[in-house]
Short mmCIF file of N, CA and C in Angstrom, two decimals:
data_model
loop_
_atom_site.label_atom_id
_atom_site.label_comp_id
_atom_site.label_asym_id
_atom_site.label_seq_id
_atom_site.Cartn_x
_atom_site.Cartn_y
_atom_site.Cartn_z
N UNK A 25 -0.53 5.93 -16.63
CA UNK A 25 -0.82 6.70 -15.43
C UNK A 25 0.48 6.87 -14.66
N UNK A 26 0.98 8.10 -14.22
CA UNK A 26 1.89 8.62 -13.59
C UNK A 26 1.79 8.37 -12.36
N UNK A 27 2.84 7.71 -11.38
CA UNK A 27 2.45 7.77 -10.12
C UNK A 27 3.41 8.53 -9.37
N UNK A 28 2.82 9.83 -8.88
CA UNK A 28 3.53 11.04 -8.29
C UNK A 28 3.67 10.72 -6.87
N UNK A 29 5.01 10.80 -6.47
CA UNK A 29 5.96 10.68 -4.83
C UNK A 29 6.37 11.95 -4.40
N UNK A 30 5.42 12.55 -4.26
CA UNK A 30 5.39 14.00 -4.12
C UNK A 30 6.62 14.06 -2.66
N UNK A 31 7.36 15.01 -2.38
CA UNK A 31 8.47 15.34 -1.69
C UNK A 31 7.77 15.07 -0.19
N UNK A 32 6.72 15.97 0.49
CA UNK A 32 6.21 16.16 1.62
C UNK A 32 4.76 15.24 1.54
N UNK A 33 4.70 14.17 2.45
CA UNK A 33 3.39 13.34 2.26
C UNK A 33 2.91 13.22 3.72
N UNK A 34 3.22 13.99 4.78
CA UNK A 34 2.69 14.15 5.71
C UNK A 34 2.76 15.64 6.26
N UNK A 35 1.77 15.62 7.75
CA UNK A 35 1.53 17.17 7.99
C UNK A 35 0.71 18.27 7.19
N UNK A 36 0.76 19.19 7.45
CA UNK A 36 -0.36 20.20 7.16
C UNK A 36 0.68 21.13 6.29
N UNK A 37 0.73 20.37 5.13
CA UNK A 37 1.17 21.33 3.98
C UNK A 37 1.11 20.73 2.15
N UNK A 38 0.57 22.01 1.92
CA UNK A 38 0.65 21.59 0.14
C UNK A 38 1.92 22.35 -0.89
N UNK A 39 2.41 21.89 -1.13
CA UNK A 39 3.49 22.33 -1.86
C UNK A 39 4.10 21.37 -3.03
N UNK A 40 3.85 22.31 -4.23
CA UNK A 40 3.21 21.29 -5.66
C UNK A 40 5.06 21.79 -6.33
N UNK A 41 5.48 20.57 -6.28
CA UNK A 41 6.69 20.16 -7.03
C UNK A 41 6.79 19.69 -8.73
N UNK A 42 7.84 19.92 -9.33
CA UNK A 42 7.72 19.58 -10.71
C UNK A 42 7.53 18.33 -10.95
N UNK A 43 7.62 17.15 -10.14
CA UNK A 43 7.23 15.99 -9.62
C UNK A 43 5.26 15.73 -10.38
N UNK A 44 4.46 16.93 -9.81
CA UNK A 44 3.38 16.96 -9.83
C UNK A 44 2.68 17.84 -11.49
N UNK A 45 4.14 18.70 -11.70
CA UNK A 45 3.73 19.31 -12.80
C UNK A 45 4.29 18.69 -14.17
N UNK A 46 4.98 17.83 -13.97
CA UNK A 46 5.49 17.06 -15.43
C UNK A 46 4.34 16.32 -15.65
N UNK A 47 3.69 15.57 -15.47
CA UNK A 47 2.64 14.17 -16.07
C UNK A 47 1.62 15.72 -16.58
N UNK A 48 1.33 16.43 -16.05
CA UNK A 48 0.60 17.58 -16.59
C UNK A 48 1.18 18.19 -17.53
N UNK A 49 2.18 18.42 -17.69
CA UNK A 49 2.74 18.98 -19.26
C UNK A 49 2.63 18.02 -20.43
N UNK A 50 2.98 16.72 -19.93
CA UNK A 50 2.91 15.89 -20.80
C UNK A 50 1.29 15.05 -20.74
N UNK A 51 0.22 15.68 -20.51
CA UNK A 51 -0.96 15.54 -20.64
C UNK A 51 -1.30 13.83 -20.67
N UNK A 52 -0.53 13.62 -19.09
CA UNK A 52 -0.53 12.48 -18.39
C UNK A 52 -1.79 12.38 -17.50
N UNK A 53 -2.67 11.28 -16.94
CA UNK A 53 -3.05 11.05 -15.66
C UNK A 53 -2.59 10.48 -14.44
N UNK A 54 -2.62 10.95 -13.57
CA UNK A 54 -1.69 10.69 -12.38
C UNK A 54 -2.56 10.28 -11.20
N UNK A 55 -1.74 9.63 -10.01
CA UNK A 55 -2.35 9.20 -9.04
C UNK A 55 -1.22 9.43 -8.33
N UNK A 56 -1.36 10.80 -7.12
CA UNK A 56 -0.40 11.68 -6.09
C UNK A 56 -0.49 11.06 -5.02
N UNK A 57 1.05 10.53 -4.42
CA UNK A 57 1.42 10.12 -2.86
C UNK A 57 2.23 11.74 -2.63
N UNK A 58 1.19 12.17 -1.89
CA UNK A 58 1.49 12.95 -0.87
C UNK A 58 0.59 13.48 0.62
N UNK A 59 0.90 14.95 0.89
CA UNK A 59 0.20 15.10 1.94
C UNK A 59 -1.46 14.98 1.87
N UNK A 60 -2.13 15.05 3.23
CA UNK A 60 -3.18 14.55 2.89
C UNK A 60 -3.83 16.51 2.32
N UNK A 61 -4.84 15.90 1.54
CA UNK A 61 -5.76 17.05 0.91
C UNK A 61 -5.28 17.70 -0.39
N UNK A 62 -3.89 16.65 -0.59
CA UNK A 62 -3.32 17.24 -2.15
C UNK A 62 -4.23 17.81 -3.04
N UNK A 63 -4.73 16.58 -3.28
CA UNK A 63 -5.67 16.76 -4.62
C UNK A 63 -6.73 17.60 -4.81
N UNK A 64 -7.58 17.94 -3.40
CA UNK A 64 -8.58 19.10 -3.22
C UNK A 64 -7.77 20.17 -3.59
N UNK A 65 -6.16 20.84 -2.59
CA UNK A 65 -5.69 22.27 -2.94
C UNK A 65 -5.29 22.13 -4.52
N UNK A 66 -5.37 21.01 -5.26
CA UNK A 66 -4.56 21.32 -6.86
C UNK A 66 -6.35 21.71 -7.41
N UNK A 67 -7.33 21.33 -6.90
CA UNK A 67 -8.75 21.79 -7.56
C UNK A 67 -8.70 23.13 -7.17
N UNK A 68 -8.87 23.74 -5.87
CA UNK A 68 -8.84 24.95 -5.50
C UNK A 68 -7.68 25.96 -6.30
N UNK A 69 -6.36 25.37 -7.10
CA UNK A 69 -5.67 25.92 -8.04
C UNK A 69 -6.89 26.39 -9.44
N UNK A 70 -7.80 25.63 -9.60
CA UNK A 70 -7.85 25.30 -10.77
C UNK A 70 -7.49 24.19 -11.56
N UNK A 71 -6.44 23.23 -10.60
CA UNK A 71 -6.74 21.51 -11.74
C UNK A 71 -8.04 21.01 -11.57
N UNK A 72 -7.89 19.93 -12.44
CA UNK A 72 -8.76 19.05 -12.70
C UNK A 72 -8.16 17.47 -12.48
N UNK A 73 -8.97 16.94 -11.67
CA UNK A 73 -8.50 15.61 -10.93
C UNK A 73 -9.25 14.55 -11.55
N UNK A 74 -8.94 12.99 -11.49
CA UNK A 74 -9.30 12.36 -11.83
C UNK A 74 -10.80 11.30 -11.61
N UNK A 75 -10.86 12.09 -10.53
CA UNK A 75 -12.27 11.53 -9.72
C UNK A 75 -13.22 11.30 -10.57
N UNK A 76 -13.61 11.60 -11.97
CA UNK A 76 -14.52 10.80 -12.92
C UNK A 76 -14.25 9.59 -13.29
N UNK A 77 -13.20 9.00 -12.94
CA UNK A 77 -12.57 8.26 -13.82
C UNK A 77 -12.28 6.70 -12.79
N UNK A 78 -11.59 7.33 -11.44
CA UNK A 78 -11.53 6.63 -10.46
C UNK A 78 -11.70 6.99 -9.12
N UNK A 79 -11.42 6.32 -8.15
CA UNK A 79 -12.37 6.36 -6.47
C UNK A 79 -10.36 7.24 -6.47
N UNK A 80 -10.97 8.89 -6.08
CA UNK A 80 -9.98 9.54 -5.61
C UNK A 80 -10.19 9.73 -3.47
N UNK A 81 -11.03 8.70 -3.03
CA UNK A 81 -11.08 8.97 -1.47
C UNK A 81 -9.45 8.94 -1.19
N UNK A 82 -8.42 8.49 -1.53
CA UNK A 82 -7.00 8.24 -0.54
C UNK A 82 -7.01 9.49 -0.52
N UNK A 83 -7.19 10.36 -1.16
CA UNK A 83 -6.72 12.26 -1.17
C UNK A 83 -7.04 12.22 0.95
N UNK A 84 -7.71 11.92 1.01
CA UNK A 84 -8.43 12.23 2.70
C UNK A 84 -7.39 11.32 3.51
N UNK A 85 -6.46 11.07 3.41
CA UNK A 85 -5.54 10.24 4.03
C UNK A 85 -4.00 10.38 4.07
N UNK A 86 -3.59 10.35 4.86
CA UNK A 86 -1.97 10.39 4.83
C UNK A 86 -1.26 9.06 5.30
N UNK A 87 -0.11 9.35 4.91
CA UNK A 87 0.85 8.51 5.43
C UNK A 87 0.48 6.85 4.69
N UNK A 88 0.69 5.86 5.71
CA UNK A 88 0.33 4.33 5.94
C UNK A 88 -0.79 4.23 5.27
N UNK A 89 -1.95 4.56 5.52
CA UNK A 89 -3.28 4.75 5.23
C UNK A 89 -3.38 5.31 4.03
N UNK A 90 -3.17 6.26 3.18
CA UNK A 90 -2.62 6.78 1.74
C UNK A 90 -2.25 5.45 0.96
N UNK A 91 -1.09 5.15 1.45
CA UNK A 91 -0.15 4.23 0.71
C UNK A 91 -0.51 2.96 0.22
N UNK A 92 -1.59 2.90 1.33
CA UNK A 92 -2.27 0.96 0.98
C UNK A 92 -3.99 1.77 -0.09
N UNK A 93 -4.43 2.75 0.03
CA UNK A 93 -5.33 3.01 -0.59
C UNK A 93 -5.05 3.36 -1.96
N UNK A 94 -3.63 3.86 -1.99
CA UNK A 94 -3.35 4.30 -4.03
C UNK A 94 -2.80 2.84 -4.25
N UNK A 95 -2.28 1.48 -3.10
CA UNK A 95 -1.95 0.21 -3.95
C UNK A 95 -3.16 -0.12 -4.24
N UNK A 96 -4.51 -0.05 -3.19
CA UNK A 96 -5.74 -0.88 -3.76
C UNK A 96 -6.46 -0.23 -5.37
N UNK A 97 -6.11 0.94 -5.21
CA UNK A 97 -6.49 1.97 -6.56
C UNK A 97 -5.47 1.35 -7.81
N UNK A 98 -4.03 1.02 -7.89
CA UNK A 98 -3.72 0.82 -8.97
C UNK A 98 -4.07 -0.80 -8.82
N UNK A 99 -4.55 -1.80 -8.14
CA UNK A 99 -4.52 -3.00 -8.37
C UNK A 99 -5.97 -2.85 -9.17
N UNK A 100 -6.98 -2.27 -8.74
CA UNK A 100 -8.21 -2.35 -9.20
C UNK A 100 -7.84 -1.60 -10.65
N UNK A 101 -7.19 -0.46 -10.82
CA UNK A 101 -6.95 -0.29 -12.62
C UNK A 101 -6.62 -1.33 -13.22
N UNK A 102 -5.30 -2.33 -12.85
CA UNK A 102 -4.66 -3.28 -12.90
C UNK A 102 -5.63 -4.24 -13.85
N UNK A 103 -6.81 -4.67 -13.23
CA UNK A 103 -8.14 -5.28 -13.29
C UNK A 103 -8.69 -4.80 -14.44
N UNK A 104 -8.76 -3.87 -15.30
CA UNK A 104 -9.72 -3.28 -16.19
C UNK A 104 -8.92 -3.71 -17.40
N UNK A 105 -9.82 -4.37 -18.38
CA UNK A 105 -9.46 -4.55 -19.76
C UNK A 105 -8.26 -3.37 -20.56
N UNK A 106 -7.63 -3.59 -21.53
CA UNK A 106 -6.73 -2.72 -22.39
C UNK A 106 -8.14 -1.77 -23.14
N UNK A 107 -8.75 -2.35 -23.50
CA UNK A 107 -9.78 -1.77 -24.31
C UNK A 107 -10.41 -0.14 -23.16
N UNK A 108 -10.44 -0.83 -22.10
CA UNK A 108 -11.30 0.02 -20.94
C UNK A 108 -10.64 1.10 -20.80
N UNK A 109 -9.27 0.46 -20.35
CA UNK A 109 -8.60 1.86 -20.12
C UNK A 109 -7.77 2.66 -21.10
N UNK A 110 -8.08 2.32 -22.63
CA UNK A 110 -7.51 3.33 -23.90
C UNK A 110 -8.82 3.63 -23.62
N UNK A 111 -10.54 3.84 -23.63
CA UNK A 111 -11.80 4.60 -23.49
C UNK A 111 -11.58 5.54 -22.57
N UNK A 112 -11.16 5.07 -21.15
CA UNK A 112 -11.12 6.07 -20.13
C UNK A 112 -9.80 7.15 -20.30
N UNK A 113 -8.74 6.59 -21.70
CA UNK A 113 -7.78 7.93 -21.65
C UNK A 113 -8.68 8.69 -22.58
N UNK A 114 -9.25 8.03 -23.22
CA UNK A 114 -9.90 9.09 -24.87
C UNK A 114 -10.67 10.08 -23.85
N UNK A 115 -11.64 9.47 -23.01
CA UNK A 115 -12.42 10.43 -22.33
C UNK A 115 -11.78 11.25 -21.35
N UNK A 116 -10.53 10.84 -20.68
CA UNK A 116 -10.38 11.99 -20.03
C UNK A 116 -9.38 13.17 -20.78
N UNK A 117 -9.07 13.33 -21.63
CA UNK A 117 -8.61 14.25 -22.64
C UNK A 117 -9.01 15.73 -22.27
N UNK A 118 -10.11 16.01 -22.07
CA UNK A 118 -10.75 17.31 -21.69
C UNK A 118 -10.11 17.78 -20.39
N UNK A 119 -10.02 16.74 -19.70
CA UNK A 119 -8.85 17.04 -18.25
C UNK A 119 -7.62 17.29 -18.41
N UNK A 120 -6.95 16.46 -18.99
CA UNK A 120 -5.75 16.35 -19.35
C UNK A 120 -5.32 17.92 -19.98
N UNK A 121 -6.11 18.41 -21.11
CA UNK A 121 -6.08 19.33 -22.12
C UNK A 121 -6.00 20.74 -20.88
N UNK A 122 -6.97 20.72 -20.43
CA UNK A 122 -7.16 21.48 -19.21
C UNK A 122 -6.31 22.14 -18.79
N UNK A 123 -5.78 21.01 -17.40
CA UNK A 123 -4.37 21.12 -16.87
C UNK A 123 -3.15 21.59 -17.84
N UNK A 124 -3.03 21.29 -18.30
CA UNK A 124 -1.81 21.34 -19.71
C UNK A 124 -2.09 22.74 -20.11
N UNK A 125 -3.54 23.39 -20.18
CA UNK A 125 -3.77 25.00 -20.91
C UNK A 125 -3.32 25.90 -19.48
N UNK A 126 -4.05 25.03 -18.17
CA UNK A 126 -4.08 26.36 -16.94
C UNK A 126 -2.32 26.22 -16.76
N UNK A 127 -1.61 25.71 -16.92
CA UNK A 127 0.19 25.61 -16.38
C UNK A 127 0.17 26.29 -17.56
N UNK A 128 -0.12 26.45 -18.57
CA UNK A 128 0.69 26.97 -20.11
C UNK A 128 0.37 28.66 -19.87
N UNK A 129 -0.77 29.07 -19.57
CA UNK A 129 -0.92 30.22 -19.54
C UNK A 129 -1.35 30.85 -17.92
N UNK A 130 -0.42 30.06 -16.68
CA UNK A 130 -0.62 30.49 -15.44
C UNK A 130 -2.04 31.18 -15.70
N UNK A 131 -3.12 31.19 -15.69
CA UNK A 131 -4.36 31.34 -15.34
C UNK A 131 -4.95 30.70 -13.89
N UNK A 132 -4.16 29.74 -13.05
CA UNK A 132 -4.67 29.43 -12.18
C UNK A 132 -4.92 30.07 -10.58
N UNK A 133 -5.41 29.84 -9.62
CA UNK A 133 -5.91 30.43 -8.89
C UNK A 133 -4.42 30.85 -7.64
N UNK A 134 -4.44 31.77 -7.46
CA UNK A 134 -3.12 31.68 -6.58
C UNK A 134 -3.20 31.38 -4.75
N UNK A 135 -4.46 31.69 -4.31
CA UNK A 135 -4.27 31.54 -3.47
C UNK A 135 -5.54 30.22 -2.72
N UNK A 136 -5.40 29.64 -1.88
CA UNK A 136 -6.22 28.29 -1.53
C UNK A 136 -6.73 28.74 -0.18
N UNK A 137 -7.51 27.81 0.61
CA UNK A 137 -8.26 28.16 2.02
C UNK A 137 -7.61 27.06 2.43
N UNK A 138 -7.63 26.67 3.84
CA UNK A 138 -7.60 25.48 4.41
C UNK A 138 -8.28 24.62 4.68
N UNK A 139 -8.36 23.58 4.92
CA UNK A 139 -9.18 22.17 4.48
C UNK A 139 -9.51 21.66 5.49
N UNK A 140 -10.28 22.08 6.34
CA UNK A 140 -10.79 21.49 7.83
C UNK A 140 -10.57 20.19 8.02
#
């Protein structure tokens, strides 16, 4: 699992760096420190996020509050058997594959709403 330090992690802006698009080429799963609502505007692109897989609530958070919620997120992966988490990469493959097709053939959505 990739852990993305996205450039801008506070304030009212999304702006998706190669930072965010490498673990996606290389049909990685990732867990994004940045601004708050990242992960909703990369769905409104057209990604596909990890929220089947694990508790994606830090997305609703910035800053301080972000930062201690993706440590409690990788301590609790931390916690899961080798066995568990080679199942949860086999299964998320369809995501992975996904992301990796919508960047390969820009098919994704260009423009987003704002996130009340």
């Amino acid at each position: 699992i990739d852990i993305v330090a996205e450039t801008f992690t506070s304030g009212e802006c999304f702006f998706v760096t190669e930072k965010t698009v490498r673990p996606m080429l290389l049909k990685k799963p990732m867990i994004v420190m940045a601004s708050k609502n990242y992960l909703a505007y990369l769905r409104q692109l057209g990604f596909r996020t990890f929220a089947d897989f694990w508790d994606e609530d830090y997305d609703g958070y910035e800053g301080a509050d972000r930062y201690v919620r993706i440590l409690d997120l990788i301590d609790s992966l931390a916690q899961r058997s080798i066995k568990d988490l080679e199942k949860m990469y086999r299964d998320m493959q369809y995501t992975l594959d996904h992301n990796y097709n919508l960047l390969m053939t820009q098919q994704y959505n260009r423009r987003i709403r704002e996130i009340a």
